[in-house]
Tab-separated table of C-alpha atoms and ligand atoms in Angstrom:
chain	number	residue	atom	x	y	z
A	483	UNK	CA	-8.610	10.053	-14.908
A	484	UNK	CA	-9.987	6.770	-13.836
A	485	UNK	CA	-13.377	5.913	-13.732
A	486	UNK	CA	-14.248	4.935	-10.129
A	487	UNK	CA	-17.204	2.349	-10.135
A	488	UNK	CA	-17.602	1.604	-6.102
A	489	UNK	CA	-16.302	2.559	-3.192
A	490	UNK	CA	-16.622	0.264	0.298
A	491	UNK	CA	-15.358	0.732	3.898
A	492	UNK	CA	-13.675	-2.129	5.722
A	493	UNK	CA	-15.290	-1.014	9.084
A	494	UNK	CA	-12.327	-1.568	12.056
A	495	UNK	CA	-12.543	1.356	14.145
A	496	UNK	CA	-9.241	3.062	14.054
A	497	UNK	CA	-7.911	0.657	11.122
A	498	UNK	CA	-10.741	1.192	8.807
A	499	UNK	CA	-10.099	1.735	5.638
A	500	UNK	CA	-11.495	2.503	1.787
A	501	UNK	CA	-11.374	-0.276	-1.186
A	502	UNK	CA	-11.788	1.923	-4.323
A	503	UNK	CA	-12.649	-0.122	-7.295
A	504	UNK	CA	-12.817	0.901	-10.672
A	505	UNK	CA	-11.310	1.323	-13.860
A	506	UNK	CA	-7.291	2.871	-14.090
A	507	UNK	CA	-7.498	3.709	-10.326
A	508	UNK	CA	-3.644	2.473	-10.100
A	509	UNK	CA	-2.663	5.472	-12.284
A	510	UNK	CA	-5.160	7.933	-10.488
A	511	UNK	CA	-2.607	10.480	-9.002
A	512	UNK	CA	-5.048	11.786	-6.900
A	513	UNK	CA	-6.242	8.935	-4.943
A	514	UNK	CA	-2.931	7.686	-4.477
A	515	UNK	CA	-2.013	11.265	-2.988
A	516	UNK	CA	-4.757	10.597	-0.280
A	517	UNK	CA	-3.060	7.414	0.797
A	518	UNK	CA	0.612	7.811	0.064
A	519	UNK	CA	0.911	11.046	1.593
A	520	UNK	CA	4.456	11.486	2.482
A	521	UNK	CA	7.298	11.893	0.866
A	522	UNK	CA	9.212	8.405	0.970
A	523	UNK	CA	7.428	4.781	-0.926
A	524	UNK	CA	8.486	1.593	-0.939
A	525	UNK	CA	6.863	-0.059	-4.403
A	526	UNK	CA	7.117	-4.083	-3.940
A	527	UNK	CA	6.317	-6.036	-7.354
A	528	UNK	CA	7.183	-9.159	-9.252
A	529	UNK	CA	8.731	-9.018	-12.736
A	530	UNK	CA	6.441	-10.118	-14.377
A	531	UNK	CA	3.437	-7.624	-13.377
A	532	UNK	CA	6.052	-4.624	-12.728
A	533	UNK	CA	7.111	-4.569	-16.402
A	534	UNK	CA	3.330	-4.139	-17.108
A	535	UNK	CA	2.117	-1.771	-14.557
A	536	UNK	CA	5.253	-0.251	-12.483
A	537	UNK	CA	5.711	2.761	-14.888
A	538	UNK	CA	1.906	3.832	-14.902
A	539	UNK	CA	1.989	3.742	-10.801
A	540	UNK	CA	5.601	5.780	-10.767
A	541	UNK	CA	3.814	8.173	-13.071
A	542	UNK	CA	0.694	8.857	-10.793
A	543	UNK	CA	3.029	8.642	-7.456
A	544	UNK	CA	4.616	12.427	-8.968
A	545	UNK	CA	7.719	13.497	-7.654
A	546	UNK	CA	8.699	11.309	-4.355
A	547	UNK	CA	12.135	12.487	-2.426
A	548	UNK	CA	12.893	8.604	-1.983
A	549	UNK	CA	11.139	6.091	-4.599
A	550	UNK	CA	12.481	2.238	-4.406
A	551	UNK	CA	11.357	-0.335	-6.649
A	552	UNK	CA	12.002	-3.882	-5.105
A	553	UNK	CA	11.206	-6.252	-7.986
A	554	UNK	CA	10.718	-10.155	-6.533
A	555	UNK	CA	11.242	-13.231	-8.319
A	556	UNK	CA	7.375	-14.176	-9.207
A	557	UNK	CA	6.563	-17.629	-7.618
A	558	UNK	CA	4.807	-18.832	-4.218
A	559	UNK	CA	8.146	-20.292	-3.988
A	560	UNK	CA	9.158	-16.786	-3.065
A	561	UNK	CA	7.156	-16.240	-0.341
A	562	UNK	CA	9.564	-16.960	2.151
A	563	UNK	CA	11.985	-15.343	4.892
A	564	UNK	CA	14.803	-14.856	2.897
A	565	UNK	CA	12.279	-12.979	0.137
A	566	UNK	CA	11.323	-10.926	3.057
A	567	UNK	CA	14.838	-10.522	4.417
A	568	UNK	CA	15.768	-8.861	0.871
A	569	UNK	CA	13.211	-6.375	0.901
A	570	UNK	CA	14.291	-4.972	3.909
A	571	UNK	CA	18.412	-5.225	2.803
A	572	UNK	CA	17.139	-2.594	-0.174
A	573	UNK	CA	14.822	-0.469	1.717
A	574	UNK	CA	17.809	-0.069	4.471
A	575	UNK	CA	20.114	0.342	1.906
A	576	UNK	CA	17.860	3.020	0.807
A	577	UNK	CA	17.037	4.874	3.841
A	578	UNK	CA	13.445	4.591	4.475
A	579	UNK	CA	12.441	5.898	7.747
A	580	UNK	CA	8.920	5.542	9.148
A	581	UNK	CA	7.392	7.921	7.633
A	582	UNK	CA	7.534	5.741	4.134
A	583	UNK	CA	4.975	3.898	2.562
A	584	UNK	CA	5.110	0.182	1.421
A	585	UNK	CA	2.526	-0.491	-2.240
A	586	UNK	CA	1.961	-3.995	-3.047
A	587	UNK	CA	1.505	-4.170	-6.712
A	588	UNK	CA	0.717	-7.573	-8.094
A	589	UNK	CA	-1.017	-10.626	-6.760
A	590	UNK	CA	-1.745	-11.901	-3.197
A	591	UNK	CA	1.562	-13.333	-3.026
A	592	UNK	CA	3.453	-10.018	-3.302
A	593	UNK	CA	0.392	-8.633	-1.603
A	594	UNK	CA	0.671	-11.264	1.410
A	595	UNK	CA	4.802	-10.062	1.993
A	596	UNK	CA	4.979	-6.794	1.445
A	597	UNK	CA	1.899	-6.456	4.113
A	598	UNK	CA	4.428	-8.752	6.495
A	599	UNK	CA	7.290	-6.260	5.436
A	600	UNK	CA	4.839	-3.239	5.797
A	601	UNK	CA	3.947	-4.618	9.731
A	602	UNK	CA	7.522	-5.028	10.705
A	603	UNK	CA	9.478	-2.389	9.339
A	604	UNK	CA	10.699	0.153	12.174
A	605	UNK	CA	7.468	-1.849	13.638
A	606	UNK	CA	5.018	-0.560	11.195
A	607	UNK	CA	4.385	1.836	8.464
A	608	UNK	CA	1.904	2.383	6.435
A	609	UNK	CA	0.384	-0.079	3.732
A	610	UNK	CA	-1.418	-0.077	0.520
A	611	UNK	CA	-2.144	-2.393	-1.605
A	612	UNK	CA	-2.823	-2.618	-5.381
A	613	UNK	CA	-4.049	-6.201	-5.962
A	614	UNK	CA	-3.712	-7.333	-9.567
A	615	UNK	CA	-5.126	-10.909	-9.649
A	616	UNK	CA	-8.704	-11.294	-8.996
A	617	UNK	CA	-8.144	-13.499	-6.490
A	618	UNK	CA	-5.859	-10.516	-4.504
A	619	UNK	CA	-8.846	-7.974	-5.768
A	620	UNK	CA	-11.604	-10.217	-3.857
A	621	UNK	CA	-9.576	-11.854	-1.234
A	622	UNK	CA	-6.323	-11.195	0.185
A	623	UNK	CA	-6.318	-7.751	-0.611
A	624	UNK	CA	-9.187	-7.333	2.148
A	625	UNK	CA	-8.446	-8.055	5.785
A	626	UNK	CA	-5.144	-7.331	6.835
A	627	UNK	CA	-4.050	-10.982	6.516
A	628	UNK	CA	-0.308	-11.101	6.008
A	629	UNK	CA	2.500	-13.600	5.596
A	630	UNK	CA	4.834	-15.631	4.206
A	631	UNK	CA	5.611	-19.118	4.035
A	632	UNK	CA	7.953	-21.660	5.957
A	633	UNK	CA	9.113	-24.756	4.481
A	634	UNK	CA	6.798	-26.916	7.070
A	635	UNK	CA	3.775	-24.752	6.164
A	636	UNK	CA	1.937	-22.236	4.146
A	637	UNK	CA	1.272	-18.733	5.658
A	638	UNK	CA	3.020	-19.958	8.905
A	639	UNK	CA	4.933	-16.690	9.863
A	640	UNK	CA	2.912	-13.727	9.942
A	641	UNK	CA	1.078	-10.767	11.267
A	642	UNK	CA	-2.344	-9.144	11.249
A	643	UNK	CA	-1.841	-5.810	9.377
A	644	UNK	CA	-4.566	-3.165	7.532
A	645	UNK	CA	-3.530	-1.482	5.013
A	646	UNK	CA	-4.223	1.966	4.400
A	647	UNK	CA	-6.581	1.250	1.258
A	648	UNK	CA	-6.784	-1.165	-1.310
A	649	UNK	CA	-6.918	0.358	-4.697
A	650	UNK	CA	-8.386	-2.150	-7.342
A	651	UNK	CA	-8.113	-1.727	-11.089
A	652	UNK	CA	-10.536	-3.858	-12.784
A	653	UNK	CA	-8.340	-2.988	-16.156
A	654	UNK	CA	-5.415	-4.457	-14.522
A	655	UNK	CA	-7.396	-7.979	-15.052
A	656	UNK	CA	-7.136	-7.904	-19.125
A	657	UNK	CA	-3.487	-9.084	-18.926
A	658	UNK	CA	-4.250	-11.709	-16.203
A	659	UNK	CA	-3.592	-15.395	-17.456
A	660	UNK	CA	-7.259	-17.426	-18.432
A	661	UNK	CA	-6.326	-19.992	-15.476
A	662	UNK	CA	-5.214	-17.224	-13.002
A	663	UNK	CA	-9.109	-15.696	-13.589
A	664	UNK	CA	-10.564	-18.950	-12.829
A	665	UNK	CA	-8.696	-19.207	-9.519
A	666	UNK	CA	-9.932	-16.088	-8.614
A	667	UNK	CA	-13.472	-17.050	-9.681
A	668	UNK	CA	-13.458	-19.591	-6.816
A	669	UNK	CA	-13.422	-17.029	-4.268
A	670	UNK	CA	-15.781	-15.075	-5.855
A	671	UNK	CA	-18.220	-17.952	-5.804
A	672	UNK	CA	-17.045	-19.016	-2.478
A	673	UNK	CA	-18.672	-15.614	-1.060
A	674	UNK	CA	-22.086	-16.946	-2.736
A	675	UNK	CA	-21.912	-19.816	-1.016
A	676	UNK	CA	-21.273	-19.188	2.451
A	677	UNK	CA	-22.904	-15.857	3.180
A	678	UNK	CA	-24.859	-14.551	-0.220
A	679	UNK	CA	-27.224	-16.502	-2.214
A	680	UNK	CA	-28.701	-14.151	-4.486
A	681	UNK	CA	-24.796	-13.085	-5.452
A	682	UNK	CA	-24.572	-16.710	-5.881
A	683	UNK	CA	-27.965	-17.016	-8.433
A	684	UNK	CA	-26.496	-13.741	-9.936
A	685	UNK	CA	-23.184	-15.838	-10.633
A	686	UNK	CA	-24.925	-18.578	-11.973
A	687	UNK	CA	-26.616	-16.306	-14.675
A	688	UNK	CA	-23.516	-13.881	-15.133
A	689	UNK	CA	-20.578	-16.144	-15.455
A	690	UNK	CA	-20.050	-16.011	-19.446
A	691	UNK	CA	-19.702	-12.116	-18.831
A	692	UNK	CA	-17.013	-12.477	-16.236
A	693	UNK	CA	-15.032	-15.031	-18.483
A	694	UNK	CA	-15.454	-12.390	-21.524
A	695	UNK	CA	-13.722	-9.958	-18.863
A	696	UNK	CA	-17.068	-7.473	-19.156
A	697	UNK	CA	-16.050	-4.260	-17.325
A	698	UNK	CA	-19.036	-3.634	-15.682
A	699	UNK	CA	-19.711	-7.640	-14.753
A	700	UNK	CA	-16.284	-7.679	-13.243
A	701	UNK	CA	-16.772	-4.598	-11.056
A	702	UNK	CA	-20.069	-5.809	-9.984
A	703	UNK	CA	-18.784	-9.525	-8.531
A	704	UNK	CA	-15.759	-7.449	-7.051
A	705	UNK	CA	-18.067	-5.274	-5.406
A	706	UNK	CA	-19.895	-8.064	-3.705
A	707	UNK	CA	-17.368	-10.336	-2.597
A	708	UNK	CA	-15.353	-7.529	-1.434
A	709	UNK	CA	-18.657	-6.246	0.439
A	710	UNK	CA	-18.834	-9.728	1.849
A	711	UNK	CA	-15.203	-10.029	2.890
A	712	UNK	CA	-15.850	-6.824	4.896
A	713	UNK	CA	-18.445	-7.403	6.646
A	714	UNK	CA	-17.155	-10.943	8.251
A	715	UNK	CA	-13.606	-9.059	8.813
A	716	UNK	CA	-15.476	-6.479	10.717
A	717	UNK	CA	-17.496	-8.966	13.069
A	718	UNK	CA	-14.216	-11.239	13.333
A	719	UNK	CA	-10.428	-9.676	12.410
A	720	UNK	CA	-8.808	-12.158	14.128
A	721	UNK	CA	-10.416	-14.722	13.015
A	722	UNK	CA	-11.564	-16.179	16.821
A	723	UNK	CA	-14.625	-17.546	15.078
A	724	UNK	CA	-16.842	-16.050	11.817
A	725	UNK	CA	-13.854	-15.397	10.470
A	726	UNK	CA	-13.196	-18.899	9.475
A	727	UNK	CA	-16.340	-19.267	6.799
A	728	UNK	CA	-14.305	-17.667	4.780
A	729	UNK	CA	-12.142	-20.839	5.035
A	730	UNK	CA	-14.947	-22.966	3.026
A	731	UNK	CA	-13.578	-25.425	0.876
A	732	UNK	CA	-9.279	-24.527	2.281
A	733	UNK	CA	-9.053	-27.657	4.612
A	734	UNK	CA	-9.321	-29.670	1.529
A	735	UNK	CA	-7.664	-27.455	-0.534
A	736	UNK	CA	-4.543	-26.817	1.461
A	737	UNK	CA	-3.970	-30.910	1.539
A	738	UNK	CA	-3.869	-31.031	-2.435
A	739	UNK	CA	-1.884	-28.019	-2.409
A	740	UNK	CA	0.579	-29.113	-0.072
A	741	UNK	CA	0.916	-32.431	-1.362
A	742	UNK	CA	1.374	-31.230	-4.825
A	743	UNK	CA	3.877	-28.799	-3.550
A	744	UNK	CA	2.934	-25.189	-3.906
A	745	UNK	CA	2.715	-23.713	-7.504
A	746	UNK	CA	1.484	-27.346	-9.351
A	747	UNK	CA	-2.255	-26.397	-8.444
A	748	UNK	CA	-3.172	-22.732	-8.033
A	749	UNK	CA	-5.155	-21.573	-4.774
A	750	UNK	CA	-8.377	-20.683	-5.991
A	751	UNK	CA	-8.234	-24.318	-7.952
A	752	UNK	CA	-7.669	-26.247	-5.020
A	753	UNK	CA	-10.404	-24.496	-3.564
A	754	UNK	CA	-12.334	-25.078	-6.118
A	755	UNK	CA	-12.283	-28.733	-5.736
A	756	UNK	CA	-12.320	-28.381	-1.326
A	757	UNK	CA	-15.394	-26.404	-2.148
A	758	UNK	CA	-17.191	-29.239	-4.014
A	759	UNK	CA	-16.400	-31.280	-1.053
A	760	UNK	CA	-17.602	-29.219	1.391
A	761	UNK	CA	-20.800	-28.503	-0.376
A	762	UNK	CA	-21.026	-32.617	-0.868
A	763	UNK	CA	-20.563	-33.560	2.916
A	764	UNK	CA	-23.060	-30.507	3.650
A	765	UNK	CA	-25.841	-32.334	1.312
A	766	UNK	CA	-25.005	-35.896	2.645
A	767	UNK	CA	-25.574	-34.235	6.249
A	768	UNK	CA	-28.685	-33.139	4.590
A	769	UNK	CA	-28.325	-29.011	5.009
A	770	UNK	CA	-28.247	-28.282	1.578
A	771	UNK	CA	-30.274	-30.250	-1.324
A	772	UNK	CA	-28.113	-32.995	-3.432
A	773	UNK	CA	-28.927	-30.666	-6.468
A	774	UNK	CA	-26.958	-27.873	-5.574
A	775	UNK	CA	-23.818	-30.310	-5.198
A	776	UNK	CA	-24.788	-30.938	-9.475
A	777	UNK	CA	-25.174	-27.246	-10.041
A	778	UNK	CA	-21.982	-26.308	-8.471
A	779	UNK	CA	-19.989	-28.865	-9.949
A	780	UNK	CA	-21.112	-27.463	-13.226
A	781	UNK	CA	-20.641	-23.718	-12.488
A	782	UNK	CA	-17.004	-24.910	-11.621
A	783	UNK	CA	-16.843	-26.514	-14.575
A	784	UNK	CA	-17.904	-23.935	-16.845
A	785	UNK	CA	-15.544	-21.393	-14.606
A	786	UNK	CA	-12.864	-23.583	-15.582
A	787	UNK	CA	-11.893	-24.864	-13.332
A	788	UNK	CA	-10.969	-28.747	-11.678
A	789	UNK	CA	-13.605	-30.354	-9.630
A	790	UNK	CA	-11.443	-34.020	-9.030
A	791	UNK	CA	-8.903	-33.929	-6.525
A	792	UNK	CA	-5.662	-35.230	-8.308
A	793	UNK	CA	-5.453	-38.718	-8.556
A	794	UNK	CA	-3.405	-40.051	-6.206
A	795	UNK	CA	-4.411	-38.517	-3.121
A	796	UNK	CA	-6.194	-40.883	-1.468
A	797	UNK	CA	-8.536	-40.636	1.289
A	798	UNK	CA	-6.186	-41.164	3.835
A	799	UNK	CA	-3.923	-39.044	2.230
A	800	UNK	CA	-6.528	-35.973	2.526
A	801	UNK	CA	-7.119	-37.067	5.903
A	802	UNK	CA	-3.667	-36.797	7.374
A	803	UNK	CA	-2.582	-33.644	5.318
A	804	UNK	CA	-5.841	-32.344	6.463
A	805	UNK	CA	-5.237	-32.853	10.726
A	806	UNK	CA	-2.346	-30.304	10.139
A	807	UNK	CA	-4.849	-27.624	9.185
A	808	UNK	CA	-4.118	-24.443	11.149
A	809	UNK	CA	-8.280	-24.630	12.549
A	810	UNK	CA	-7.592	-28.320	14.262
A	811	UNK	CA	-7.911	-27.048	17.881
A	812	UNK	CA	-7.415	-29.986	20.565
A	813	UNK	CA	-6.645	-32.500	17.985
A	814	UNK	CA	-10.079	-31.546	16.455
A	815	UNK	CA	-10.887	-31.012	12.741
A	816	UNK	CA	-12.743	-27.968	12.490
A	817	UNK	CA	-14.631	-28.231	8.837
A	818	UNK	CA	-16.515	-25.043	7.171
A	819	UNK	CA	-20.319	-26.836	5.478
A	820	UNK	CA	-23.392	-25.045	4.565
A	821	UNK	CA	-26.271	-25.064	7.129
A	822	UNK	CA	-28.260	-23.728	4.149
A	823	UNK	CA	-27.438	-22.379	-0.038
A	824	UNK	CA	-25.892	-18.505	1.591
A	825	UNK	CA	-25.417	-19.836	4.913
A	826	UNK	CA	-21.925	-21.190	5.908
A	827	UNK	CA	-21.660	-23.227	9.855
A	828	UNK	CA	-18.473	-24.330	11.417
A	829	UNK	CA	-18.549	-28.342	12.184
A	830	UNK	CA	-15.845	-29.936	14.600
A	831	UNK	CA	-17.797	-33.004	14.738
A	832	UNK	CA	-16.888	-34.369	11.172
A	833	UNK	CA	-16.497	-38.031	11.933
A	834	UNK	CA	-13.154	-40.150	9.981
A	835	UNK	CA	-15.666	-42.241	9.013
A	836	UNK	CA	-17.731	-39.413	6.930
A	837	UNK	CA	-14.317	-38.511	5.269
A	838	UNK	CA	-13.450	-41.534	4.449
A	839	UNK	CA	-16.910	-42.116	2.605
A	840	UNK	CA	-16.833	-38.450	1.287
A	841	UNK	CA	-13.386	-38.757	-0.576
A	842	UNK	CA	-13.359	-42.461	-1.734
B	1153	LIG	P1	0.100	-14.704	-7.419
B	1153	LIG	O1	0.364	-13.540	-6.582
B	1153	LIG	O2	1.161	-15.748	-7.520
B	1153	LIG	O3	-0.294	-14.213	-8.879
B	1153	LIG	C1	-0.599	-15.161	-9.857
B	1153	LIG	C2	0.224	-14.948	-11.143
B	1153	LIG	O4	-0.340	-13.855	-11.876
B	1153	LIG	C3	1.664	-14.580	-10.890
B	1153	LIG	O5	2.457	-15.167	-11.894
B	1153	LIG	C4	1.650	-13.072	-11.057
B	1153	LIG	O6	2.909	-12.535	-11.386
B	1153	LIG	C5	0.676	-12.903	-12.189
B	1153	LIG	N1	-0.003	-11.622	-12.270
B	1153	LIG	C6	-0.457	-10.861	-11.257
B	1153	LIG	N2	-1.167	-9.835	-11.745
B	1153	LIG	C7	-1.151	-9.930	-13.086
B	1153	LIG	C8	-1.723	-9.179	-14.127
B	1153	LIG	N3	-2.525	-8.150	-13.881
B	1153	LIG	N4	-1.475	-9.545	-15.402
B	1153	LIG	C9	-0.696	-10.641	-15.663
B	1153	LIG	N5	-0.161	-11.409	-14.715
B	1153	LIG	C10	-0.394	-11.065	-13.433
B	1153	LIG	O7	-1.210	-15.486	-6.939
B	1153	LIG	P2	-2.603	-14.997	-6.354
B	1153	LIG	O8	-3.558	-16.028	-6.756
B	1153	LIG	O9	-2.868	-13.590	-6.663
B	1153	LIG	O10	-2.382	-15.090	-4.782
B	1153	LIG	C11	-2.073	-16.304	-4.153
B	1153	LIG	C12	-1.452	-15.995	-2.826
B	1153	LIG	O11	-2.374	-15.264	-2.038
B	1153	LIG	C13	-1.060	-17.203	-2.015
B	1153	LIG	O12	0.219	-16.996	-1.471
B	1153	LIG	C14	-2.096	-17.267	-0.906
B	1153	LIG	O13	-1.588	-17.828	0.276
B	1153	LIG	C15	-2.397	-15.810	-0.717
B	1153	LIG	N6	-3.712	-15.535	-0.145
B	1153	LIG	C16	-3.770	-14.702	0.909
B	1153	LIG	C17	-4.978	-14.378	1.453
B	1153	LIG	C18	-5.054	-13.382	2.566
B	1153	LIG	O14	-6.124	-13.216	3.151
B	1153	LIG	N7	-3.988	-12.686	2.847
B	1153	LIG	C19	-6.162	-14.917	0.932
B	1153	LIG	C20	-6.067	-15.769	-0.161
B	1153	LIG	C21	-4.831	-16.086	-0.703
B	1154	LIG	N1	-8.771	-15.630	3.051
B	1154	LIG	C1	-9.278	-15.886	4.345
B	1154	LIG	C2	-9.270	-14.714	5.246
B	1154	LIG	O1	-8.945	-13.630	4.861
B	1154	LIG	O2	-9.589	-14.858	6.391
């Protein structure tokens, strides 16, 4: 039996769906029997969080007339076509038809390809996803967001795609690495930033509980980001506008990434440190108070995570990794600041000049 702490709706109409959170809900047979209804499932991990979790989510699937495991290398450096390619080769090889259903177990990259997989298979089946990392749990479990990489860019080939449900274990996080936590703790104080400030204060005052993994603590800042997640996806799937707050901090954080190569710095760190910047530029505009730049470098801090971009990227460095950002529309820089402490505004009038000062 799990013990099922919240339940939310991702509100889209036809495409909504329920996030379950709570404890052992990956090994609840009955909930996954409300969302992996027929007979056929695809199960697409990693090896290192299959070896940990596949046999408890076998167990609650029951008896299945066509089970495949597809185990992927772990590594952003799989998240590519040929990755993709080879889940398809053993689900053919199989004999999935389109009544089968694809589960993501593991992080947000299995999460992010097996969504792409799920959305192109016999042009669609259905999708659920069992996010392991808290950064999958609060992020890219949420929103139908789906892709994989190409070697001149991140997330470049992909597709829009709900899944079914998102079923969350909060246990699952016990095994999770200390640095892979942090990362995810960026997102969850991104959501404080740009749209919740008394989540935000609540962070502020909760944070040694959420490092101690606390149960209850963990459930709680799930709960709100994921609440916070599905309310922007509802005004905005496609991201033609709100959407893109929950970019805060990414234009920055994409350029260290991608000039570190993918896998040196984790996400949520390099968001971490695009966050800072953000929340620095928004203060020198004079939106937010200087003292909340000081208080967020130290909650960052005390998250554990970076708050220096690496060393040798220079400013104009930053600045030309950051004009290939996916929101540059016209040849303008779209940036995500804080109009307020809660309050996130999209900018396209960020000046080279301002950068320049901001990252030297
Ligand atoms: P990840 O999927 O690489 O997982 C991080 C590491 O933790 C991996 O080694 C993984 O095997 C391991 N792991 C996962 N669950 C574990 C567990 N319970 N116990 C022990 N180890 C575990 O990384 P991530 O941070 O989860 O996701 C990053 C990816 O998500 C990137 O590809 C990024 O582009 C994507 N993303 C997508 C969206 C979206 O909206 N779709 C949003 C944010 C990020
Ligand atoms: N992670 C950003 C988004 O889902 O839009």
């Amino acid at each position: 039996m799990s013990l099922l702490m919240h339940t939310l709706h991702v509100d889209l109409q036809e495409r909504s769906y329920p996030v379950y959170i709570g404890r052992d809900v990956l090994s609840d047979p009955q909930l996954l029997a409300r969302h992996v209804s027929g007979p056929q499932v695809v199960v697409v991990s990693n090896d290192t969080v299959a070896p940990l979790y596949m046999d408890k989510l076998r167990t609650a699937l029951g008896e299945r007339s066509l089970l495949t495991e597809v185990i992927l290398p772990d590594g952003e450096a799989y998240k590519t076509l040929d990755t993709l390619a080879s889940i398809f080769d053993q689900v053919m090889a199989a004999g999935h038809n389109r009544t089968t259903t694809f589960v993501a177990l593991g992080g947000g990259v299995v999460g992010d390809i097996t969504g792409f997989a799920a959305a192109c298979y016999q042009r669609g089946v259905n999708f659920v996803q069992v996010p392991t990392t808290l950064l999958a749990q609060v992020d890219s479990s949420v929103g139908g967001k789906t892709a994989v990489n190409h070697p001149m860019g991140k997330n470049m080939i992909g597709a829009f795609y709900q899944p079914r449900a998102v079923l969350i274990d909060t246990n699952s996080l016990q095994t999770l690495p200390r640095r892979e936590l942090a990362a995810g703790l960026a997102e969850v104080i991104k959501y404080g930033l740009i749209c919740d400030e008394p989540f935000y204060r609540w962070l502020q005052e909760q944070l040694p509980k959420l490092l101690a993994r606390e149960e209850a603590a963990l459930a709680e800042a799930i709960e709100r980001s994921c609440a916070n997640k599905a309310q922007v996806v509802a005004a905005d799937e496609r991201e033609g506008g709100l959407r893109a707050i929950l970019n805060l901090g990414h234009t920055f954080g994409h350029a260290i990434e991608t000039r570190q190569g993918y896998g040196q710095w984790l996400h949520g760190e390099a968001v971490a440190v695009g966050m800072l910047l953000a929340v620095e530029l928004s203060a020198r505009r004079g939106l937010v108070p200087a003292a909340e730049v000081a208080a967020l470098r130290e909650l960052l801090l005390a998250a554990g995570l970076p708050v220096q971009p690496p060393p040798d990227m220079s400013p104009e460095i930053f600045i030309e990794l950051m004009g290939r950002d996916k929101k540059v529309v016209d040849g303008r820089l779209r940036l995500i600041l804080l109009a307020a402490l809660g309050e996130a505004c999209i900018v396209d009038d960020v000046t080279p000049g301002e950068l320049q000062a901001l990252l030297t």
